[in-house]
Coordinates of C-alpha atoms in Angstrom, one line a residue:
Chain A
M130 CA 117.4 16.6 150.9
G131 CA 117.6 13.3 148.9
T132 CA 119.8 13.4 145.9
D133 CA 120.1 17.2 146.1
R134 CA 123.3 17.2 148.1
C135 CA 125.0 14.7 145.8
A136 CA 124.1 16.8 142.8
Y137 CA 126.0 19.9 144.2
L138 CA 129.1 17.8 144.9
S139 CA 129.1 16.0 141.6
R140 CA 132.0 16.4 139.2
L141 CA 129.6 16.7 136.3
R142 CA 127.8 19.7 138.0
R143 CA 129.3 22.3 135.7
V144 CA 128.5 20.3 132.5
D145 CA 125.6 21.5 130.4
P146 CA 122.4 19.8 131.7
V147 CA 120.8 19.2 128.3
P148 CA 123.2 16.4 127.2
K149 CA 122.9 14.8 130.7
I150 CA 119.1 14.8 130.3
W151 CA 119.4 13.1 126.9
L152 CA 121.8 10.5 128.1
A153 CA 119.7 9.5 131.1
L154 CA 116.4 9.6 129.1
T155 CA 117.7 7.6 126.2
A156 CA 119.1 4.9 128.5
L157 CA 116.0 4.9 130.6
L158 CA 113.6 4.6 127.7
L159 CA 115.5 1.9 125.9
C160 CA 115.8 -0.1 129.1
V161 CA 112.0 0.1 129.6
L162 CA 111.2 -0.3 126.0
V163 CA 113.1 -3.5 125.1
D164 CA 111.7 -5.8 127.8
S165 CA 114.9 -7.7 128.4
L166 CA 116.4 -8.9 131.6
A167 CA 120.0 -8.6 130.4
V168 CA 119.5 -5.1 129.2
G169 CA 118.1 -4.1 132.6
I170 CA 121.1 -5.5 134.4
F171 CA 123.5 -3.9 131.9
T172 CA 121.8 -0.5 132.3
L173 CA 121.9 -0.8 136.1
G174 CA 125.6 -1.6 135.9
A175 CA 126.6 0.8 133.2
L176 CA 124.8 3.9 134.5
S177 CA 125.8 3.2 138.1
A178 CA 129.5 2.9 136.9
L179 CA 129.2 6.2 135.0
N180 CA 127.6 7.8 138.0
L181 CA 130.5 6.7 140.2
S182 CA 133.4 7.3 137.7
L183 CA 132.2 10.5 135.8
G184 CA 130.1 12.0 138.6
G185 CA 132.5 11.0 141.4
Q186 CA 129.7 9.9 143.6
K187 CA 130.3 7.7 146.6
A188 CA 129.3 4.1 146.2
G189 CA 127.7 4.1 149.6
D190 CA 125.4 7.1 148.6
L191 CA 124.4 5.4 145.4
F192 CA 123.7 2.1 147.1
H193 CA 121.6 4.0 149.7
F194 CA 119.5 5.6 147.0
L195 CA 119.2 2.4 145.0
K196 CA 117.6 0.8 148.0
V197 CA 114.8 3.4 148.1
P198 CA 112.6 2.0 145.2
M199 CA 113.3 -1.5 146.4
T200 CA 110.5 -1.4 148.9
F201 CA 107.9 -0.7 146.2
L202 CA 109.5 -3.1 143.8
I203 CA 109.6 -6.0 146.2
I204 CA 106.0 -5.6 147.3
G205 CA 105.0 -4.7 143.8
C206 CA 106.6 -7.9 142.3
L207 CA 105.0 -10.2 144.9
P208 CA 101.6 -10.3 143.1
I209 CA 103.4 -11.0 139.8
I210 CA 105.3 -14.0 141.2
L211 CA 102.9 -15.4 143.7
R212 CA 99.4 -15.7 142.4
P213 CA 96.5 -18.1 141.8
I214 CA 97.7 -20.5 139.2
G215 CA 94.9 -23.0 138.7
T216 CA 96.2 -26.2 137.2
A217 CA 99.5 -24.8 135.7
E218 CA 102.7 -26.6 136.6
A219 CA 104.2 -24.9 139.6
L220 CA 107.7 -24.7 141.1
W221 CA 106.1 -24.3 144.5
A222 CA 102.4 -24.2 145.4
F223 CA 100.0 -24.3 148.3
R224 CA 96.3 -24.5 148.9
L225 CA 94.8 -21.3 150.2
L226 CA 92.0 -21.9 152.7
G227 CA 91.8 -25.4 151.2
R228 CA 90.1 -24.1 148.0
W229 CA 92.4 -22.1 145.7
T230 CA 95.8 -23.2 144.5
W231 CA 98.4 -20.4 144.8
G232 CA 102.0 -20.7 143.7
V233 CA 105.0 -19.8 141.7
T234 CA 105.4 -20.9 138.2
A235 CA 108.6 -20.6 136.1
E236 CA 106.8 -18.2 133.8
N237 CA 105.7 -15.9 136.5
L238 CA 109.1 -16.0 138.2
R239 CA 110.7 -15.0 135.0
L240 CA 108.3 -12.1 134.5
G241 CA 108.8 -10.9 138.1
L242 CA 112.6 -10.9 137.7
L243 CA 112.3 -9.1 134.3
V244 CA 110.2 -6.3 135.9
L245 CA 112.6 -6.0 138.8
C246 CA 115.7 -5.8 136.6
K247 CA 114.1 -3.4 134.1
A248 CA 112.9 -1.1 136.9
M249 CA 116.3 -1.1 138.6
G250 CA 118.0 -0.3 135.3
A251 CA 115.6 2.6 134.8
V252 CA 116.1 3.8 138.3
S253 CA 119.9 3.9 137.9
A254 CA 119.5 5.9 134.7
M255 CA 117.3 8.4 136.5
Y256 CA 119.9 8.6 139.3
F257 CA 122.5 9.5 136.8
L258 CA 120.5 12.6 136.0
S259 CA 119.3 13.6 139.5
M260 CA 122.6 12.9 141.3
N261 CA 124.7 14.9 138.8
T262 CA 122.4 17.9 138.0
P263 CA 121.3 20.4 140.6
M264 CA 117.6 21.1 140.4
T265 CA 118.1 24.8 139.4
D266 CA 120.1 23.7 136.3
L267 CA 117.4 21.2 135.5
T268 CA 114.6 23.8 135.6
M269 CA 116.7 26.1 133.4
A270 CA 117.2 23.3 131.0
L271 CA 113.4 22.7 131.0
E272 CA 113.0 26.3 129.8
R273 CA 115.5 25.7 127.0
L274 CA 113.5 22.7 126.0
H275 CA 110.4 24.9 125.6
V276 CA 108.4 24.0 128.7
P277 CA 106.0 26.8 129.4
R278 CA 107.5 29.7 131.3
L279 CA 104.9 29.8 134.1
F280 CA 105.3 26.1 134.8
V281 CA 109.1 26.4 135.0
E282 CA 108.7 29.4 137.3
L283 CA 106.3 27.6 139.6
T284 CA 108.7 24.7 139.7
E285 CA 111.6 27.0 140.6
L286 CA 109.6 28.8 143.3
I287 CA 108.3 25.5 144.8
Y288 CA 111.8 24.1 144.9
R289 CA 113.1 27.1 146.9
F290 CA 110.1 27.1 149.2
I291 CA 110.4 23.4 150.0
F292 CA 113.5 23.9 151.9
L293 CA 112.1 26.9 153.8
L294 CA 109.0 25.0 154.9
A295 CA 110.7 21.7 155.6
G296 CA 113.2 23.5 157.9
E297 CA 110.3 25.2 159.7
A298 CA 108.3 22.0 160.0
G299 CA 111.5 20.3 161.3
R300 CA 112.1 22.9 164.0
I301 CA 108.4 22.8 165.2
R302 CA 108.6 19.0 165.3
V303 CA 111.7 19.1 167.5
A304 CA 110.0 21.6 169.8
Q305 CA 106.9 19.5 170.0
E306 CA 108.8 16.3 170.7
A307 CA 110.7 18.0 173.5
R308 CA 107.3 18.7 175.1
L309 CA 106.2 15.0 174.7
G310 CA 103.9 16.0 171.8
Y311 CA 104.0 12.6 170.1
R312 CA 103.5 10.4 173.2
D313 CA 100.3 8.6 172.1
F314 CA 98.0 8.5 169.1
K315 CA 95.7 11.3 170.2
G316 CA 98.5 13.5 171.2
S317 CA 100.3 12.8 167.9
M318 CA 97.3 13.7 165.9
Q319 CA 96.8 17.0 167.8
A320 CA 100.5 17.9 167.6
L321 CA 100.8 17.0 163.9
G322 CA 97.5 18.9 163.1
T323 CA 98.9 22.0 164.9
L324 CA 102.2 21.7 163.1
L325 CA 100.6 21.5 159.7
S326 CA 98.2 24.3 160.2
T327 CA 100.9 26.5 161.6
V328 CA 103.3 25.8 158.7
F329 CA 100.4 26.4 156.3
V330 CA 99.4 29.8 157.8
R331 CA 103.0 30.8 158.0
S332 CA 103.6 29.8 154.4
L333 CA 100.7 32.0 153.3
R334 CA 102.0 34.9 155.2
R335 CA 105.5 34.3 153.9
G336 CA 104.2 34.1 150.3
D337 CA 102.7 37.5 150.8
R338 CA 106.0 38.9 152.1
V339 CA 108.0 37.3 149.3
F340 CA 105.6 38.9 146.8
S341 CA 105.9 42.4 148.4
A342 CA 109.7 42.0 148.5
L343 CA 109.7 41.1 144.8
E344 CA 107.4 43.9 143.8
S345 CA 109.4 46.5 145.6
R346 CA 112.4 45.4 143.6
G347 CA 110.7 45.9 140.3
Y348 CA 109.0 42.5 139.7
T349 CA 106.6 42.7 136.8
G350 CA 105.6 39.0 136.5
V351 CA 108.7 37.3 135.3
L352 CA 111.7 36.2 137.2
I353 CA 114.7 36.2 134.9
T354 CA 118.0 34.8 136.0
L355 CA 121.3 34.5 134.2
P356 CA 122.1 30.9 133.1
G357 CA 125.2 29.4 134.7
Q358 CA 128.4 29.1 132.8
Y359 CA 128.4 25.5 131.6
A360 CA 131.2 23.3 130.3
S361 CA 130.2 21.9 126.9
G362 CA 128.8 18.4 127.3
R363 CA 128.9 17.4 123.6
W364 CA 131.0 14.4 124.4
L365 CA 128.1 13.0 126.4
Y366 CA 126.1 12.6 123.2
G367 CA 128.8 10.1 122.0
L368 CA 128.5 8.3 125.3
T369 CA 124.7 8.2 124.9
A370 CA 125.0 6.6 121.5
A371 CA 127.6 4.1 122.8
I372 CA 125.3 3.0 125.6
A373 CA 122.3 2.7 123.3
V374 CA 124.4 0.6 120.9
C375 CA 125.5 -1.7 123.7
Q376 CA 121.9 -2.0 125.0
L377 CA 120.8 -3.1 121.5
L378 CA 123.7 -5.5 121.0
I379 CA 122.9 -7.1 124.4
L380 CA 119.3 -7.4 123.4
A381 CA 120.3 -9.1 120.1
A382 CA 122.6 -11.4 121.9
E383 CA 120.0 -12.3 124.5
R384 CA 117.4 -13.0 121.8
R385 CA 119.9 -15.3 120.0
L386 CA 121.2 -17.2 123.0
L387 CA 117.9 -17.6 124.8
P388 CA 115.0 -18.7 122.7
Chain B
M11 CA 87.3 -24.9 158.6
K12 CA 85.2 -22.5 160.7
R13 CA 87.9 -22.1 163.3
S14 CA 90.5 -21.4 160.7
V15 CA 88.3 -18.6 159.3
W16 CA 88.0 -17.1 162.8
K17 CA 91.8 -17.3 163.2
I18 CA 92.3 -15.5 160.0
C19 CA 89.8 -12.8 161.0
S20 CA 91.5 -12.2 164.3
L21 CA 94.9 -12.1 162.5
L22 CA 93.7 -9.5 160.1
P23 CA 94.2 -6.4 162.2
L24 CA 97.7 -7.6 163.1
A25 CA 98.4 -8.2 159.4
L26 CA 97.1 -4.8 158.6
A27 CA 99.4 -3.2 161.1
L28 CA 102.4 -5.1 159.9
L29 CA 101.7 -4.6 156.3
T30 CA 101.0 -0.9 156.4
V31 CA 103.3 0.1 153.6
P32 CA 105.0 3.5 153.8
A33 CA 103.1 5.8 151.4
G34 CA 106.4 7.1 149.9
A35 CA 106.8 3.6 148.6
M36 CA 103.3 3.7 147.2
H37 CA 104.1 5.7 144.1
I38 CA 104.6 3.4 141.1
A39 CA 108.4 3.1 140.8
E40 CA 110.4 4.1 137.8
G41 CA 110.4 1.5 135.0
Y42 CA 107.7 -0.7 136.6
L43 CA 105.1 -0.1 133.9
P44 CA 105.6 -1.2 130.3
V45 CA 106.1 1.7 127.9
P46 CA 102.6 1.6 126.2
W47 CA 101.0 1.9 129.6
A48 CA 103.3 4.6 130.9
F49 CA 102.7 6.8 127.9
G50 CA 99.0 5.9 127.8
W51 CA 98.6 7.3 131.4
M52 CA 100.6 10.4 130.4
A53 CA 98.2 11.0 127.5
V54 CA 95.2 10.6 129.9
C55 CA 96.6 13.2 132.2
V56 CA 97.3 15.8 129.5
P57 CA 93.8 17.4 129.3
F58 CA 93.6 17.7 133.1
V59 CA 97.0 19.2 133.4
V60 CA 96.3 21.6 130.5
A61 CA 93.0 22.7 132.1
G62 CA 94.7 23.2 135.4
F63 CA 97.5 25.1 133.8
L64 CA 95.2 27.4 131.9
S65 CA 93.1 28.1 135.0
I66 CA 96.3 29.0 136.9
K67 CA 97.5 31.2 134.1
K68 CA 94.2 33.1 134.2
K69 CA 94.4 33.6 137.9
V70 CA 98.0 34.8 137.7
A71 CA 97.1 37.3 135.0
L72 CA 94.4 38.7 137.2
E73 CA 96.3 38.7 140.4
P74 CA 100.1 38.3 140.2
R75 CA 100.3 37.5 143.9
A76 CA 98.6 34.2 143.2
K77 CA 101.8 32.8 141.6
V78 CA 103.9 33.1 144.8
L79 CA 100.9 31.8 146.9
L80 CA 100.5 28.8 144.6
A81 CA 104.2 28.0 144.8
M82 CA 104.0 28.2 148.6
C83 CA 101.0 25.8 148.5
G84 CA 102.9 23.4 146.3
A85 CA 105.9 23.4 148.6
F86 CA 103.5 22.9 151.5
A87 CA 102.1 19.8 149.7
F88 CA 105.6 18.4 149.3
V89 CA 106.5 18.9 152.9
L90 CA 103.1 17.5 154.0
S91 CA 103.7 14.3 152.0
A92 CA 107.2 14.0 153.6
L93 CA 105.9 14.1 157.2
K94 CA 105.4 11.0 159.2
I95 CA 101.8 10.4 160.3
P96 CA 101.0 8.0 163.2
T97 CA 98.3 5.3 162.8
M98 CA 96.4 3.6 165.4
F99 CA 98.6 0.5 165.4
G100 CA 101.7 2.4 166.1
S101 CA 103.3 2.2 162.7
C102 CA 104.1 5.4 160.8
S103 CA 103.5 6.4 157.2
H104 CA 103.1 9.5 155.0
P105 CA 99.9 11.3 154.2
T106 CA 99.0 12.0 150.5
G107 CA 97.7 15.4 151.3
V108 CA 95.1 15.0 148.6
G109 CA 92.1 16.0 150.7
L110 CA 93.8 19.0 152.4
G111 CA 95.1 20.3 149.1
T112 CA 91.9 19.9 147.2
I113 CA 89.7 21.6 149.9
L114 CA 92.2 24.5 150.2
F115 CA 93.1 25.1 146.5
G116 CA 90.5 23.3 144.4
P117 CA 91.0 20.2 142.2
T118 CA 92.4 21.9 139.1
A119 CA 95.2 23.8 140.8
T120 CA 95.9 20.6 142.8
T121 CA 96.5 18.7 139.6
V122 CA 99.3 21.1 138.4
L123 CA 100.8 21.4 141.9
G124 CA 100.6 17.6 142.3
L125 CA 102.5 17.1 139.0
I126 CA 105.3 19.4 140.2
V127 CA 105.4 17.8 143.6
L128 CA 105.5 14.3 142.1
L129 CA 108.3 15.4 139.7
F130 CA 110.3 16.5 142.7
Q131 CA 109.6 13.4 144.6
A132 CA 110.7 11.3 141.7
L133 CA 114.0 13.3 141.2
L134 CA 114.9 14.1 144.7
L135 CA 113.6 11.1 146.7
A136 CA 113.1 8.4 144.0
H137 CA 109.5 8.0 145.1
G138 CA 107.8 7.3 141.8
G139 CA 109.6 8.0 138.5
L140 CA 109.7 9.8 135.2
T141 CA 108.2 7.1 133.0
T142 CA 105.5 6.4 135.6
L143 CA 104.8 10.1 136.3
G144 CA 101.6 9.9 134.2
A145 CA 100.2 7.0 136.1
N146 CA 101.1 8.6 139.5
V147 CA 99.7 11.9 138.5
F148 CA 96.5 10.3 137.4
S149 CA 96.0 8.5 140.7
M150 CA 97.3 11.1 143.1
A151 CA 96.7 14.4 141.4
I152 CA 93.6 13.7 139.4
V153 CA 91.4 10.9 140.8
G154 CA 92.2 11.6 144.4
P155 CA 91.5 15.3 144.3
F156 CA 88.4 15.0 142.2
V157 CA 86.9 12.3 144.6
S158 CA 87.8 14.5 147.5
F159 CA 86.3 17.6 146.0
G160 CA 83.1 15.8 144.8
L161 CA 82.5 14.3 148.2
Y162 CA 83.3 17.5 150.0
T163 CA 80.9 19.7 148.0
L164 CA 78.2 16.9 148.0
L165 CA 78.3 16.4 151.8
K166 CA 78.3 20.2 152.4
K167 CA 75.3 20.6 150.2
A168 CA 73.6 17.7 151.9
G169 CA 74.0 19.7 155.2
A170 CA 76.6 17.4 156.9
K171 CA 78.7 18.7 159.7
P172 CA 81.9 20.4 158.3
A173 CA 84.1 18.0 160.2
L174 CA 82.4 15.0 158.7
A175 CA 82.7 16.4 155.2
V176 CA 86.4 17.1 155.7
F177 CA 87.0 13.7 157.2
A178 CA 85.2 11.8 154.4
A179 CA 86.8 13.9 151.7
A180 CA 90.3 13.3 153.0
A181 CA 90.0 9.7 154.0
L182 CA 88.1 8.6 150.9
G183 CA 90.3 10.7 148.6
D184 CA 93.3 9.0 150.0
L185 CA 91.7 5.6 149.6
A186 CA 90.6 6.3 146.1
T187 CA 94.2 7.2 145.2
Y188 CA 95.4 3.8 146.3
V189 CA 92.5 1.8 144.7
V190 CA 93.4 3.5 141.4
T191 CA 97.0 2.7 141.9
S192 CA 96.2 -1.0 142.5
I193 CA 93.9 -1.0 139.4
Q194 CA 96.7 0.5 137.4
L195 CA 99.0 -2.3 138.4
G196 CA 96.4 -5.0 138.1
V197 CA 95.5 -3.9 134.6
V198 CA 99.0 -4.6 133.5
Y199 CA 100.0 -7.6 135.5
G200 CA 96.7 -9.2 136.3
N201 CA 95.9 -10.4 139.9
Y202 CA 93.8 -7.4 140.9
L203 CA 92.9 -9.0 144.2
E204 CA 96.4 -9.3 145.5
Y205 CA 97.3 -5.8 144.4
L206 CA 94.2 -4.4 146.0
S207 CA 94.9 -6.1 149.3
I208 CA 98.5 -5.0 149.3
F209 CA 98.1 -1.4 148.1
A210 CA 94.5 -0.5 149.1
L211 CA 93.4 -2.6 152.1
T212 CA 96.6 -1.9 154.0
Q213 CA 95.9 1.8 153.5
I214 CA 92.6 1.8 155.3
P215 CA 94.1 2.7 158.7
L216 CA 96.2 5.3 157.0
A217 CA 93.2 6.8 155.3
I218 CA 91.4 7.1 158.6
A219 CA 94.5 8.6 160.2
E220 CA 94.8 11.1 157.4
G221 CA 91.1 12.0 157.6
L222 CA 91.4 12.6 161.4
L223 CA 94.5 14.7 160.8
T224 CA 92.9 16.8 158.2
V225 CA 89.9 17.5 160.5
V226 CA 92.4 18.7 163.2
V227 CA 94.2 20.9 160.7
F228 CA 90.9 22.4 159.6
N229 CA 89.7 23.1 163.1
V230 CA 92.9 24.9 163.9
L231 CA 92.7 26.9 160.7
E232 CA 89.1 27.8 161.3
K233 CA 89.9 28.9 164.8
Y234 CA 93.0 31.0 164.3
A235 CA 93.5 31.7 160.7
K236 CA 90.3 32.8 159.1
E237 CA 91.9 36.1 158.0
D238 CA 94.7 34.3 156.3
L239 CA 92.4 31.8 154.5
R240 CA 90.8 34.8 152.8
A241 CA 94.1 35.3 151.0
L242 CA 93.4 32.0 149.3
A243 CA 90.3 33.4 147.7
V244 CA 92.5 34.6 144.9
L245 CA 93.4 31.1 143.9

């Protein structure tokens, strides 16, 4: 599901997740914080390159995932770029219903591009984390970072159950489609309603069974698992600092070259 | 002038159908909000999340079974939001599951489950993001559930038919989520009207579809699973 498969195939899988979290978060926060087009493009390039070279991800996979947030970003940037502009000087404008002037000004175009580049840089930083760290490692790292135990445990259980329920919903869906369940709107509603309620009831019953199974194996309220054997990821801290320095240098250069 | 207005009116349903944006793409993407806003929304969410967390903690201390049940419910919410839902115009999108979750588990538990589900959606599917988690939690796991819950209890008290109460809670909870999302975007970048028309107006058919779907789910649950719903009483 999603980036999960890539994370298990990643070359960085055995590396301690905490440095990976710091690397991704530092790059992400700096990219969002500095408000610069060049830094956004640099972060997108640098973190994607790290993802491909260190993580050994396929370029096609990464490209596929980078396309996902594009839907939101394109429709989300439209209102920034194209908007009522009054009497401002426009690159391109039209009269809406003969009354309001709408158009694109250089200023708004710049802002739209800035938001787009910044967001893509941030997304690539997040992908460095999620495409190279399996979710179970991430939840264990959360615990080491002092997130409350109950929250971590809920996260772990939900993560496990997602795959159970998604598989079940998928099988029911195939069965329904084979019986022309989704032929028209009314039929689809009926079929989807039945699917959801069946999955829900089954998940309740399954929750009950899981609990009984746990209890009969001596469960007293906490699930303790052994942490994986990680390779030390200290060298990633150096990389984190290097990327941060590059981001700041690019920011300074951009400020100097472009007034 | 008049004719052009009519033309636009007649084109509106078509535009709605074409523009119906997939709900997965409706979470505010990573890096889209400036840092002060991103952290501001996180701060707004903190009291709600803490309250929800404490209520869950209390329930789990009383009844250990509740933890596994809650986790199942969270996973159900994730799967629900990943399903494709048909709309009247033939296009497909994803439900938010806000109404269904709230009526089944109550608004405070929904906030915490919503936070975890949104975290998974951000990391596994890149719907939403880490910096925008606060803003997304506020619209999808706080405002939506509370609107749904308020409407549901209000309508039930007023003696409305259960189906109507469920429909209104689910449809308007869904819509409220998207109105809040567009306001969150408009507050930062201005141009509320265009954000509202892109992110909220286009969701009206989806909100209706989600309302209908939730009614169907409730009818089936009422009919066949009353016993199992009693297990939820511990939540």
